[in-house]
Coordinates of C-alpha atoms in Angstrom, one line a residue:
M1 CA -0.1 0.0 0.1
A2 CA 1.5 3.3 -0.9
S3 CA 2.3 5.8 2.0
T4 CA 0.1 8.7 2.9
D5 CA 2.6 11.3 2.0
E6 CA 2.6 10.5 -1.8
S7 CA -0.5 10.7 -4.2
L8 CA -2.6 7.8 -4.5
I9 CA -3.5 8.9 -8.1
L10 CA -1.1 8.6 -10.7
H11 CA -2.4 9.6 -14.2
V12 CA -5.4 10.8 -15.9
L13 CA -5.0 9.7 -19.7
V14 CA -7.3 9.6 -22.8
V15 CA -6.6 6.7 -25.2
G16 CA -8.2 7.1 -28.7
F17 CA -8.3 4.8 -31.8
H18 CA -6.1 5.7 -34.7
H19 CA -7.1 4.2 -38.0
K20 CA -3.5 3.5 -38.9
K21 CA -1.6 3.2 -35.8
G22 CA -4.4 1.4 -33.6
C23 CA -4.9 2.2 -29.9
Q24 CA -2.8 5.2 -28.6
I25 CA -2.5 7.6 -25.8
E26 CA -3.5 10.9 -26.7
Y27 CA -3.3 12.7 -23.6
C28 CA -1.7 12.2 -20.0
Y29 CA -1.8 14.2 -17.0
P30 CA 0.6 14.6 -15.2
P31 CA 3.0 14.0 -18.2
L32 CA 4.6 10.7 -18.4
G33 CA 8.1 12.4 -19.3
A34 CA 9.3 15.8 -18.6
E35 CA 7.1 18.5 -17.6
G36 CA 5.6 20.2 -20.8
A37 CA 6.6 17.2 -23.0
T38 CA 3.6 15.7 -25.3
V39 CA 2.5 12.1 -25.7
A40 CA 4.4 12.1 -29.0
D41 CA 7.5 13.0 -27.5
V42 CA 7.7 10.3 -24.7
D43 CA 7.3 6.5 -25.1
I44 CA 5.3 4.5 -23.3
P45 CA 7.3 3.1 -20.2
E46 CA 8.0 -0.5 -20.9
E47 CA 5.8 -1.9 -17.9
W48 CA 3.0 -0.1 -19.5
H49 CA 3.2 -0.9 -23.2
N50 CA -0.2 -2.7 -23.3
L51 CA -1.9 0.2 -21.5
P52 CA -3.8 1.6 -24.8
S53 CA -5.1 -2.0 -25.5
L54 CA -6.6 -2.4 -22.0
A55 CA -8.0 1.0 -21.9
L56 CA -9.7 0.6 -25.3
P57 CA -11.1 -3.1 -25.2
D58 CA -11.4 -5.5 -28.0
G59 CA -15.1 -5.2 -29.8
A60 CA -15.6 -2.0 -28.3
H61 CA -17.0 -0.6 -31.8
N62 CA -19.9 -3.0 -30.9
V63 CA -21.2 -0.7 -28.0
E64 CA -21.8 2.7 -27.4
K65 CA -20.2 2.9 -23.9
D66 CA -18.3 0.6 -21.5
T67 CA -16.4 0.5 -18.4
V68 CA -13.0 -1.5 -18.0
F69 CA -11.0 -2.3 -14.7
F70 CA -7.6 -3.7 -15.5
L71 CA -4.1 -4.1 -13.4
L72 CA -0.4 -3.0 -14.5
P73 CA 3.0 -3.5 -13.0
D74 CA 4.1 -0.7 -11.1
R75 CA 7.0 1.1 -12.7
N76 CA 9.0 1.6 -9.5
E77 CA 8.3 -1.2 -7.3
P78 CA 8.8 -4.9 -8.6
N79 CA 5.7 -7.1 -7.9
R80 CA 3.3 -4.4 -6.9
S81 CA 0.1 -3.6 -8.9
I82 CA -1.3 -0.3 -10.3
Y83 CA -5.1 -0.4 -10.7
G84 CA -6.6 1.3 -13.7
V85 CA -10.4 2.3 -14.3
S86 CA -11.3 3.1 -18.2
C87 CA -14.5 4.6 -19.1
Y88 CA -15.2 4.1 -23.2
R89 CA -17.3 6.1 -25.3
Q90 CA -18.2 6.3 -28.9
M91 CA -19.7 9.0 -30.8
A92 CA -20.5 10.0 -34.5
A93 CA -17.6 12.3 -36.1
A94 CA -20.2 14.5 -37.6
E95 CA -21.3 15.9 -34.0
L96 CA -17.9 17.3 -33.4
L97 CA -17.2 21.0 -33.3
T98 CA -13.8 20.6 -34.3
K99 CA -12.2 17.7 -36.1
S100 CA -8.4 17.0 -36.1
A101 CA -6.6 15.4 -39.1
D102 CA -6.8 12.0 -37.5
V103 CA -10.6 11.9 -37.6
T104 CA -11.1 9.9 -41.0
R105 CA -14.1 7.6 -39.9
S106 CA -17.7 8.0 -39.4
T107 CA -17.3 7.5 -35.3
V108 CA -14.7 8.4 -32.7
Q109 CA -13.8 6.1 -30.0
K110 CA -12.0 7.3 -27.0
S111 CA -11.4 6.2 -23.3
V112 CA -10.9 8.3 -20.3
C113 CA -8.5 6.3 -17.9
V114 CA -7.3 6.7 -14.6
L115 CA -4.4 5.2 -12.7
S116 CA -4.4 4.7 -8.9
R117 CA -2.2 2.7 -6.2
V118 CA -5.4 1.6 -4.5
P119 CA -8.2 -0.7 -5.6
L120 CA -11.2 1.7 -5.7
F121 CA -12.9 0.4 -8.7
G122 CA -16.5 1.2 -7.8
L123 CA -15.7 4.8 -6.6
L124 CA -13.5 5.8 -9.3
K125 CA -15.8 4.5 -12.0
A126 CA -18.7 6.9 -10.6
K127 CA -16.5 9.6 -10.7
I128 CA -14.7 9.1 -14.3
E129 CA -18.3 8.3 -16.1
L130 CA -19.6 11.7 -15.1
I131 CA -16.2 13.5 -16.3
T132 CA -16.1 11.3 -19.5
Q133 CA -19.7 12.4 -20.3
A134 CA -18.9 16.1 -19.8
Y135 CA -15.6 15.7 -21.9
F136 CA -17.7 14.2 -24.9
N137 CA -20.4 17.0 -24.6
E138 CA -17.8 19.5 -25.2
R139 CA -17.7 17.8 -28.7
D140 CA -14.2 19.2 -28.8
F141 CA -11.3 16.5 -27.5
A142 CA -8.7 19.5 -27.4
K143 CA -10.4 20.8 -24.4
V144 CA -8.7 18.7 -21.6
E145 CA -9.2 21.3 -18.7
V146 CA -11.9 18.9 -17.3
L147 CA -9.5 16.2 -17.0
A148 CA -6.9 17.9 -15.3
D149 CA -9.4 19.3 -12.7
M150 CA -10.7 15.7 -12.2
Y151 CA -7.1 14.7 -11.2
Q152 CA -6.5 17.5 -8.7
N153 CA -10.0 16.5 -7.2
L154 CA -9.1 13.0 -7.1
R155 CA -5.9 13.7 -5.4
E156 CA -7.8 15.6 -2.7
T157 CA -10.5 13.0 -2.0
V158 CA -8.7 9.7 -2.6
H159 CA -7.0 8.7 0.9
V160 CA -5.7 5.3 2.2
D161 CA -8.1 5.6 4.9
I162 CA -11.4 5.3 2.7
V163 CA -10.1 2.1 1.1
E164 CA -11.2 -0.2 3.8
S165 CA -14.7 1.3 3.5
Q166 CA -14.9 1.9 -0.3
A167 CA -13.1 -0.8 -2.0
L168 CA -16.3 -3.1 -2.3
L169 CA -18.4 -0.2 -3.7
D170 CA -20.5 -1.4 -6.6
L171 CA -19.3 -5.0 -6.6
S172 CA -22.5 -7.1 -6.1
P173 CA -22.0 -10.7 -5.3
R174 CA -25.6 -10.8 -5.1
S175 CA -25.9 -10.6 -8.8
L176 CA -23.1 -13.4 -9.1
V177 CA -25.6 -15.8 -7.3
W178 CA -28.3 -14.7 -9.5
L179 CA -25.9 -15.5 -12.4
F180 CA -24.3 -18.8 -11.4
K181 CA -26.9 -20.1 -9.0
H182 CA -25.6 -23.1 -6.9
R183 CA -22.4 -23.1 -9.2
V184 CA -21.2 -20.0 -7.5
V185 CA -19.7 -22.5 -4.7
L186 CA -17.9 -24.2 -7.3
L187 CA -16.4 -21.0 -8.7
F188 CA -15.3 -20.1 -5.2
K189 CA -13.7 -23.1 -4.4
L190 CA -11.8 -23.1 -8.1
L191 CA -10.0 -20.1 -7.3
L192 CA -8.5 -21.5 -4.1
L193 CA -6.9 -24.2 -6.2
E194 CA -4.8 -21.7 -8.3
R195 CA -5.4 -22.9 -11.6
R196 CA -5.5 -21.7 -15.1
V197 CA -9.0 -20.0 -15.3
L198 CA -10.5 -17.7 -18.2
F199 CA -13.6 -15.8 -17.9
Q200 CA -15.1 -15.0 -21.3
I201 CA -18.1 -12.7 -21.0
F202 CA -19.4 -9.5 -23.3
P203 CA -19.7 -6.7 -22.6
V204 CA -16.4 -6.0 -20.8
H205 CA -18.2 -4.1 -17.7
Q206 CA -20.1 -7.2 -17.0
L207 CA -17.2 -9.4 -17.4
C208 CA -15.1 -7.3 -15.2
H209 CA -17.8 -7.0 -12.5
T210 CA -18.3 -10.9 -12.5
I211 CA -14.4 -11.4 -11.7
L212 CA -14.3 -8.5 -8.9
A213 CA -17.5 -9.6 -7.4
L214 CA -16.0 -13.2 -7.2
L215 CA -13.1 -11.9 -5.5
S216 CA -14.8 -9.8 -3.0
L217 CA -16.4 -13.1 -1.5
Y218 CA -12.7 -13.7 0.0
P219 CA -12.3 -11.5 3.0
K220 CA -10.0 -8.7 2.4
M221 CA -8.9 -9.8 -1.2
I222 CA -9.8 -6.7 -2.8
E223 CA -8.5 -4.4 -0.4
A224 CA -5.0 -6.0 0.4
G225 CA -5.1 -9.2 -1.4
L226 CA -3.9 -8.2 -5.1
P227 CA -0.5 -6.4 -5.0
E228 CA 1.1 -8.9 -6.6
A229 CA -1.5 -10.0 -9.0
A230 CA -0.5 -7.9 -11.9
A231 CA 3.0 -9.4 -12.8
Y232 CA 5.6 -11.4 -11.2
T233 CA 9.4 -11.2 -11.0
P234 CA 10.9 -14.1 -9.3
K235 CA 13.4 -13.2 -6.5
K236 CA 16.9 -14.7 -6.0
S237 CA 17.2 -17.6 -4.2
L238 CA 17.5 -17.3 -0.3
V239 CA 20.2 -20.1 0.0
S240 CA 23.7 -19.0 -1.4
E241 CA 25.6 -21.4 -3.3
S242 CA 28.3 -21.7 -0.3
D243 CA 25.1 -23.2 1.8
A244 CA 24.9 -25.9 -0.8
P245 CA 25.8 -29.4 1.4
D246 CA 29.0 -31.3 0.6
E247 CA 29.1 -35.2 0.3
E248 CA 30.7 -35.6 4.1
T249 CA 27.8 -33.1 5.6
E250 CA 24.9 -35.0 3.7
Q251 CA 26.3 -38.4 5.1
A252 CA 26.6 -37.0 8.5
G253 CA 23.4 -35.3 8.6
N254 CA 21.3 -37.9 7.2
V255 CA 18.2 -36.8 8.4
S256 CA 14.7 -37.7 7.1
F257 CA 12.6 -34.5 5.8
D258 CA 9.1 -34.4 5.8
A259 CA 8.0 -33.5 2.3
H260 CA 4.4 -33.1 3.3
H261 CA 4.8 -30.7 6.0
P262 CA 2.9 -27.7 5.0
C263 CA 5.7 -25.3 6.2
V264 CA 8.2 -27.0 3.9
P265 CA 8.9 -24.9 0.8
K266 CA 9.1 -27.0 -2.3
D267 CA 12.3 -25.7 -3.5
R268 CA 13.9 -26.9 -0.2
L269 CA 13.2 -30.7 -0.7
L270 CA 16.2 -30.8 -2.9
T271 CA 18.7 -29.0 -0.6
L272 CA 20.1 -29.0 2.8
S273 CA 19.8 -25.7 4.7
P274 CA 22.5 -23.8 6.4
V275 CA 21.2 -25.3 9.8
R276 CA 21.4 -28.9 8.4
K277 CA 25.2 -28.3 7.4
A278 CA 25.9 -26.8 10.5
V279 CA 24.4 -29.5 12.6
G280 CA 26.0 -32.4 10.5
P281 CA 29.6 -32.2 12.1
C282 CA 28.1 -32.0 15.5
L283 CA 26.3 -35.3 14.8
T284 CA 29.4 -37.0 14.3
S285 CA 31.5 -35.6 17.0
E286 CA 28.7 -35.6 19.6
F287 CA 27.5 -39.0 19.0
G288 CA 29.9 -40.6 17.2
S289 CA 30.7 -43.1 20.2
I290 CA 27.7 -42.7 22.0
G291 CA 27.2 -46.5 22.7
G292 CA 28.4 -46.4 26.3
D293 CA 27.0 -43.8 28.7
K294 CA 23.5 -42.6 27.8
S295 CA 23.2 -40.5 31.2
S296 CA 24.5 -37.4 29.6
L297 CA 22.0 -37.7 26.5
A298 CA 20.1 -34.6 27.8
D299 CA 23.2 -32.5 28.0
R300 CA 24.2 -33.6 24.5
V301 CA 20.9 -32.5 23.1
S302 CA 21.0 -29.4 25.0
Q303 CA 24.4 -28.6 23.3
I304 CA 23.0 -29.2 20.0
G305 CA 20.0 -27.0 20.7
V306 CA 22.4 -24.2 21.6
K307 CA 24.3 -25.0 18.4
L308 CA 21.2 -24.6 16.7
G309 CA 20.8 -20.9 17.9
G310 CA 18.0 -21.7 20.7
W311 CA 15.6 -22.9 18.2
W312 CA 15.1 -25.8 20.4
T313 CA 15.7 -24.7 23.8
T314 CA 12.1 -25.3 24.8
G315 CA 12.1 -29.0 24.0
Q316 CA 15.3 -30.0 25.7
T317 CA 13.7 -31.5 28.9
T318 CA 10.8 -33.3 26.7
A319 CA 13.2 -34.7 24.1
A320 CA 15.4 -36.2 26.9
A321 CA 12.5 -37.8 28.9
A322 CA 11.4 -39.3 25.7
A323 CA 14.7 -40.6 24.9
R324 CA 15.0 -42.3 28.5
E325 CA 11.2 -43.8 28.1
R326 CA 11.8 -45.4 25.1
Q327 CA 15.3 -45.9 25.1
K328 CA 16.4 -44.5 21.9
T329 CA 19.6 -44.1 20.6
G330 CA 21.6 -40.6 20.6
I331 CA 21.5 -40.4 17.0
E332 CA 17.8 -40.8 16.8
V333 CA 17.1 -38.0 19.5
A334 CA 19.4 -35.9 17.6
N335 CA 17.8 -36.5 14.3
E336 CA 14.3 -35.4 15.8
A337 CA 16.1 -32.4 17.0
V338 CA 17.4 -31.5 13.7
D339 CA 13.9 -32.2 12.0
E340 CA 12.4 -29.9 14.6
A341 CA 15.0 -27.1 13.7
E342 CA 14.4 -27.7 9.8
H343 CA 10.6 -27.1 10.2
L344 CA 10.9 -24.3 12.3
K345 CA 13.2 -22.6 10.1
A346 CA 11.3 -23.7 7.0
A347 CA 8.3 -22.4 8.4
A348 CA 9.9 -18.7 9.0
E349 CA 11.4 -19.1 5.6
L350 CA 8.1 -20.0 3.9
K351 CA 6.0 -17.2 5.9
S352 CA 8.6 -14.8 4.6
Y353 CA 7.6 -15.4 1.1
S354 CA 4.3 -13.9 1.9
T355 CA 4.0 -10.1 1.3
L356 CA 0.6 -9.5 2.2
S357 CA -0.6 -7.9 5.5
T358 CA -2.9 -10.5 7.1
D359 CA -5.4 -10.1 10.2
S360 CA -6.0 -12.4 12.9
Y361 CA -7.7 -15.1 10.8
G362 CA -4.9 -14.9 8.3
F363 CA -7.0 -13.0 5.6
P364 CA -6.4 -12.1 2.9
L365 CA -5.2 -15.7 1.5
S366 CA -2.1 -15.6 -0.7
I367 CA -3.9 -16.9 -3.7
F368 CA -2.8 -14.2 -6.2
T369 CA 0.9 -14.1 -5.3
K370 CA 4.3 -15.8 -6.4
G371 CA 3.6 -16.0 -9.9
S372 CA -0.3 -16.5 -9.8
L373 CA -2.0 -13.8 -11.3
C374 CA -5.3 -11.9 -11.6
H375 CA -6.5 -9.6 -14.3
P376 CA -10.3 -8.5 -14.6
Y377 CA -9.3 -7.9 -18.2
L378 CA -6.5 -8.7 -20.7
S379 CA -6.1 -7.8 -24.3
L380 CA -4.9 -10.1 -26.8
S381 CA -1.2 -8.9 -26.3
Y382 CA -0.9 -10.6 -23.3
L383 CA -1.1 -13.9 -24.9
D384 CA 2.6 -14.4 -24.6
M385 CA 2.6 -13.3 -20.9
L386 CA 0.5 -16.6 -20.1
K387 CA 3.4 -18.7 -21.4
L388 CA 6.1 -17.4 -19.2
D389 CA 7.9 -20.1 -16.8
C390 CA 7.3 -17.7 -13.9
V391 CA 3.8 -17.5 -14.4
R392 CA 2.2 -20.6 -12.6
A393 CA -1.6 -19.9 -12.2
Y394 CA -3.9 -17.3 -13.5
A395 CA -7.6 -16.1 -13.3
F396 CA -8.2 -13.5 -15.9
G397 CA -11.2 -11.9 -18.2
A398 CA -11.0 -11.5 -21.8
T399 CA -13.4 -10.9 -24.8
N400 CA -11.3 -12.1 -27.6
A401 CA -12.3 -15.4 -28.9
L402 CA -8.4 -16.3 -29.7
F403 CA -8.0 -17.1 -25.8
R404 CA -10.8 -19.6 -25.6
Q405 CA -8.9 -21.4 -28.7
R406 CA -5.6 -21.9 -26.7
K407 CA -7.0 -24.6 -24.5
D408 CA -3.7 -26.0 -23.8
L409 CA -3.1 -22.8 -21.5
L410 CA -6.4 -23.2 -19.7
D411 CA -7.9 -25.6 -17.0
A412 CA -11.4 -24.0 -16.9
I413 CA -13.6 -21.5 -18.8
V414 CA -16.5 -19.3 -17.4
T415 CA -18.9 -18.1 -20.0
I416 CA -22.6 -17.1 -19.9
D417 CA -24.9 -18.8 -22.2
E418 CA -27.6 -17.6 -24.5
A419 CA -30.2 -17.9 -21.7
G420 CA -28.2 -15.5 -19.6
E421 CA -27.0 -18.1 -17.0
G422 CA -23.3 -18.6 -15.9
Q423 CA -21.6 -21.8 -17.0
I424 CA -18.2 -23.5 -15.8
E425 CA -16.6 -25.5 -18.5
I426 CA -13.6 -27.9 -16.7
L427 CA -11.1 -29.0 -19.2
D428 CA -8.9 -30.9 -16.8
A429 CA -10.2 -34.1 -15.6
D430 CA -8.2 -33.8 -12.0
L431 CA -9.8 -30.6 -11.4
R432 CA -13.2 -31.6 -12.4
R433 CA -12.8 -34.5 -9.6
Q434 CA -11.4 -32.0 -7.2
L435 CA -14.3 -29.5 -7.7
T436 CA -17.1 -32.2 -7.4
L437 CA -19.5 -30.3 -4.9
T438 CA -20.6 -32.4 -2.2
T439 CA -24.2 -32.7 -0.8
A440 CA -23.6 -30.3 1.8
D441 CA -22.1 -27.9 -0.7
L442 CA -25.1 -28.2 -2.8
R443 CA -27.3 -27.2 0.4
F444 CA -25.2 -24.3 0.8
G445 CA -25.6 -23.0 -2.9
D446 CA -29.3 -23.7 -2.7
Y447 CA -29.6 -21.9 0.5
L448 CA -27.9 -18.7 -1.0
V449 CA -30.1 -18.9 -4.1
R450 CA -33.5 -19.2 -2.1
H451 CA -32.5 -16.1 -0.1
V452 CA -31.2 -14.0 -2.9
A453 CA -34.2 -14.9 -5.1
S454 CA -36.7 -13.9 -2.5
D455 CA -36.7 -10.3 -3.6
T456 CA -39.4 -7.8 -2.9
G457 CA -39.5 -6.3 -6.5
D458 CA -38.2 -3.1 -5.3
V459 CA -34.6 -2.6 -6.7
F460 CA -33.7 -0.1 -3.9
V461 CA -34.9 -2.3 -1.0
D462 CA -33.4 -5.7 -2.6
A463 CA -30.0 -3.9 -3.1
T464 CA -29.7 -2.6 0.6
S465 CA -31.8 -5.1 2.6
W466 CA -29.6 -7.5 4.7
E467 CA -30.8 -10.9 4.2
G468 CA -29.9 -11.6 0.6
G469 CA -28.2 -8.4 0.2
D470 CA -24.4 -8.3 -1.2
E471 CA -23.0 -7.9 2.7
W472 CA -25.0 -11.0 3.7
V473 CA -23.5 -13.0 0.8
R474 CA -20.2 -12.0 1.8
L475 CA -20.7 -13.0 5.4
Q476 CA -21.9 -16.5 4.4
F477 CA -18.7 -17.2 2.3
R478 CA -16.6 -15.7 5.2
S479 CA -18.5 -18.1 7.5
Y480 CA -18.0 -21.3 4.7
L481 CA -14.3 -20.4 4.5
L482 CA -13.6 -20.1 8.1
S483 CA -15.4 -23.5 8.7
L484 CA -13.2 -25.1 6.1
M485 CA -10.0 -23.8 7.6
A486 CA -10.8 -24.8 11.0
T487 CA -12.0 -28.3 9.7
T488 CA -8.8 -28.6 7.7
K489 CA -6.5 -27.5 10.8
A490 CA -8.2 -30.0 12.9
N491 CA -7.7 -32.9 10.4
D492 CA -11.1 -34.4 10.9
R493 CA -11.4 -36.7 8.1
D494 CA -15.1 -37.1 8.7
A495 CA -16.1 -33.5 8.6
I496 CA -13.5 -32.9 5.6
G497 CA -15.7 -35.3 3.7
D498 CA -18.3 -32.6 3.8
F499 CA -16.1 -30.2 2.0
S500 CA -14.8 -33.2 -0.4
E501 CA -11.6 -34.9 0.7
T502 CA -10.3 -34.7 -2.9
F503 CA -10.7 -30.8 -2.8
V504 CA -9.1 -30.4 0.7
D505 CA -5.9 -32.6 -0.2
A506 CA -5.5 -30.7 -3.5
W507 CA -6.0 -27.3 -1.6
K508 CA -3.5 -28.3 0.9
A509 CA -0.7 -28.4 -1.9
K510 CA -1.5 -24.9 -3.2
H511 CA 0.8 -22.1 -2.2
N512 CA -1.9 -19.9 -0.4
Y513 CA -2.6 -22.9 2.0
R514 CA 1.1 -23.5 2.7
I515 CA 1.5 -19.7 3.6
W516 CA -1.5 -19.6 5.8
A517 CA -0.7 -22.8 7.6
C518 CA 2.4 -21.6 8.6
G519 CA 0.9 -18.7 10.5
H520 CA -0.7 -18.4 14.2
Y521 CA -4.0 -16.9 14.0
P522 CA -5.6 -16.8 17.6
D523 CA -9.0 -16.1 16.6
L524 CA -9.3 -18.9 14.3
Q525 CA -10.2 -20.8 17.5
T526 CA -13.6 -19.1 17.5
A527 CA -14.6 -20.7 14.0
V528 CA -16.4 -23.8 14.5
A529 CA -15.0 -27.1 12.5
G530 CA -17.3 -28.7 10.3
H531 CA -19.5 -27.8 7.2
P532 CA -22.2 -25.6 8.3
F533 CA -24.8 -27.4 6.1
A534 CA -23.7 -31.1 7.2
G535 CA -26.6 -33.4 7.8
Q536 CA -28.4 -36.5 6.6
L537 CA -29.4 -37.2 3.3
S538 CA -33.0 -36.4 2.2
V539 CA -35.1 -36.6 -0.7
S540 CA -34.7 -32.8 -1.2
D541 CA -30.8 -33.5 -1.6
M542 CA -31.4 -35.9 -4.5
K543 CA -33.3 -33.0 -6.1
L544 CA -30.6 -30.7 -6.0
R545 CA -28.2 -33.3 -6.9
L546 CA -30.1 -34.0 -10.1
E547 CA -30.6 -30.1 -10.9
H548 CA -26.8 -29.5 -10.3
S549 CA -26.0 -32.6 -12.8
L550 CA -28.3 -31.2 -15.4
G551 CA -27.3 -27.9 -15.3
S552 CA -23.5 -28.7 -15.3
S553 CA -23.4 -30.7 -18.3
E554 CA -23.9 -29.9 -21.9
Q555 CA -26.2 -32.8 -22.5
G556 CA -28.1 -31.8 -19.3
R557 CA -28.7 -28.5 -20.4
K558 CA -29.9 -29.6 -24.0
V559 CA -32.4 -31.8 -22.2
T560 CA -33.6 -29.2 -20.3
A561 CA -33.9 -26.7 -23.1
V562 CA -35.9 -29.6 -24.9
V563 CA -38.2 -30.2 -22.1
S564 CA -38.9 -26.3 -21.7
Q565 CA -39.4 -25.9 -25.2
T566 CA -41.8 -28.9 -25.5
G567 CA -43.8 -27.1 -22.4
K568 CA -43.9 -23.9 -24.4
Y569 CA -45.2 -25.8 -27.8
V570 CA -48.0 -27.8 -25.7
S571 CA -49.1 -24.5 -24.2
Q572 CA -49.4 -22.8 -27.4
T573 CA -51.1 -25.8 -29.2
G574 CA -53.6 -25.7 -26.2
R575 CA -54.4 -21.8 -26.8
N576 CA -54.7 -22.6 -30.3
V577 CA -57.3 -25.3 -30.2
K578 CA -59.1 -23.2 -27.6
S579 CA -59.2 -20.5 -30.3
S580 CA -60.5 -22.8 -32.9
L581 CA -63.4 -24.3 -31.0
T582 CA -64.3 -20.6 -30.0
A583 CA -64.4 -19.9 -33.6
W584 CA -66.2 -23.0 -34.5
F585 CA -69.1 -22.4 -32.0
S586 CA -69.4 -18.8 -32.8
D587 CA -70.2 -19.9 -36.7
L588 CA -72.8 -22.4 -35.3
T589 CA -74.6 -20.2 -32.9
G590 CA -73.8 -16.9 -34.4
Q591 CA -73.1 -15.9 -30.7
G592 CA -69.4 -15.7 -30.3
G593 CA -69.4 -14.4 -26.7
N594 CA -71.8 -17.0 -25.4
A595 CA -69.7 -19.7 -27.1
S596 CA -66.5 -18.3 -25.5
A597 CA -68.1 -17.9 -22.1
A598 CA -69.3 -21.5 -22.5
L599 CA -65.6 -22.9 -23.3
D600 CA -64.3 -20.7 -20.5
V601 CA -67.0 -22.6 -18.0
A602 CA -66.0 -25.9 -19.7
D603 CA -62.2 -25.4 -18.8
V604 CA -62.9 -24.7 -15.0
A605 CA -65.9 -27.1 -14.5
S606 CA -65.3 -30.1 -12.4
P607 CA -66.3 -33.7 -13.4
D608 CA -69.0 -33.7 -11.0
Q609 CA -70.6 -30.5 -12.3
L610 CA -70.4 -31.9 -15.7
T611 CA -72.3 -35.2 -14.5
E612 CA -75.0 -33.2 -12.7
E613 CA -75.6 -31.0 -15.9
K614 CA -75.8 -34.1 -18.0
N615 CA -78.5 -35.8 -15.7
S616 CA -80.4 -32.5 -15.9
D617 CA -80.5 -32.4 -19.5
E618 CA -81.9 -36.1 -19.5
L619 CA -84.5 -35.3 -17.2
T620 CA -85.5 -32.5 -19.4
K621 CA -85.8 -34.5 -22.3
N622 CA -87.9 -37.4 -20.7
A623 CA -90.2 -34.9 -19.0
P624 CA -94.0 -35.0 -20.3

């Protein structure tokens, strides 16, 4: 986060479309180069060379206006994000009062963009939309005074203090539940697994809002979890070559290393740390001839604790007592001491990889760190970035169809179908198995859908009411995540099954879990282990499972569409038959109104009524 003594608003820009040069920056305040330099005199910084294509999105000519949220890397601080908001407008060239020589087409396409150090997407969008409309109302794009005034105004009003309260403005997880129904739970679990996910939705403002609304379900993710989401530059190894183990040390310090420990970095599994190297000779000198006297075992273990730098001083008595009880040899106890020291040091080292400031629960999770990227929108020029070796995972939005064709770079694709429902296509078989929703998950999704769907018809009330509102939805997912964390921490296999053992095992291997598991979070004790919607199987659960299966597969969606279409045809056919019978009775009686009324009565008459009428008619005929 930027300090309070520097401006949180970096630049206000105008990006236009040139018929020969494509997207280009036409105006920037403050200037990117020296004071008074024009944009033509200054090259775009290398870190921001894709800025024009982000501010003016693909397919912009198909809409009159749009809004784009995007991320850029910081020019001065590696692995830090700059947050951009761009408002796009299109107008007829004939409406301009002053035309420049570059205006050669019938329409003019431009975007007003603001770059900020803080993720205030909704707040900046509201301000930029008003200024963009005023800028276009001038009908003379050379009048940029309103843009400079907006920069000064934003500098005075945007402070670090408002980030916590305004970061989630205009991000509606309620609409996300409307869009994806119970599959929103699957989306939530998908991002925890740090895979390669493409969101392909049009127009761009719906795409960006969908991704950011999903991120807002993770506590503090928008506010403090995206500093490294724009780009990643690997840091140099923390272990120097001089610390590499030699053959003698490796033989002397032949200590087992738990590769499944959550606090062991993967790059430490192949090398010995300086602690192992320092302790190795001690093992030979201290325990080389221990076969005789074992009474001084505790003292010798204590000496190793001192040589370890005090990392194991608290366990001296316990280790010695355990050694006497189990009659272990000195080398086994020393091995345990080194194991404990390795785990403690590895935990401290892995925890140092996290650059995020977390709260007493460990939020935000380090999902988008160390090569896992997140971009609400990417242009086609970013395709090569996805192939870099330092990029291990990503969740990004795009409108260009070429991204979807590169399925070798993707594990899942999120779209919206023609019926307006969100769909998730999982390409990886292992990921599909890991994300299979349990019965308890389906109950949770159904609980969300029922409360969000129980609206009053009043847009204002639905958006601001508590139960079923945006903050209520976020609270439900916060409780769900806390329960998942507490259950995983307790390692209760029965309770873990309600979240899916396959999913939990996959999550434990991910970077964000390993970072979180190495921390101490006192408030986590208040979280209740176990799934919030665990319980016995019922008939309604079978119905939920059937609905989920039909809605999650292409064949199931086709069957549902055919049934729905058939119902419409049957209903329409019934109305046509009724209309034909009405016309036929009208021709026979010459009284269309009475015939229509007779049909209406017949539609609602019960069988008993019809029987009574028939008997009455027969009595009338047989009467003398």
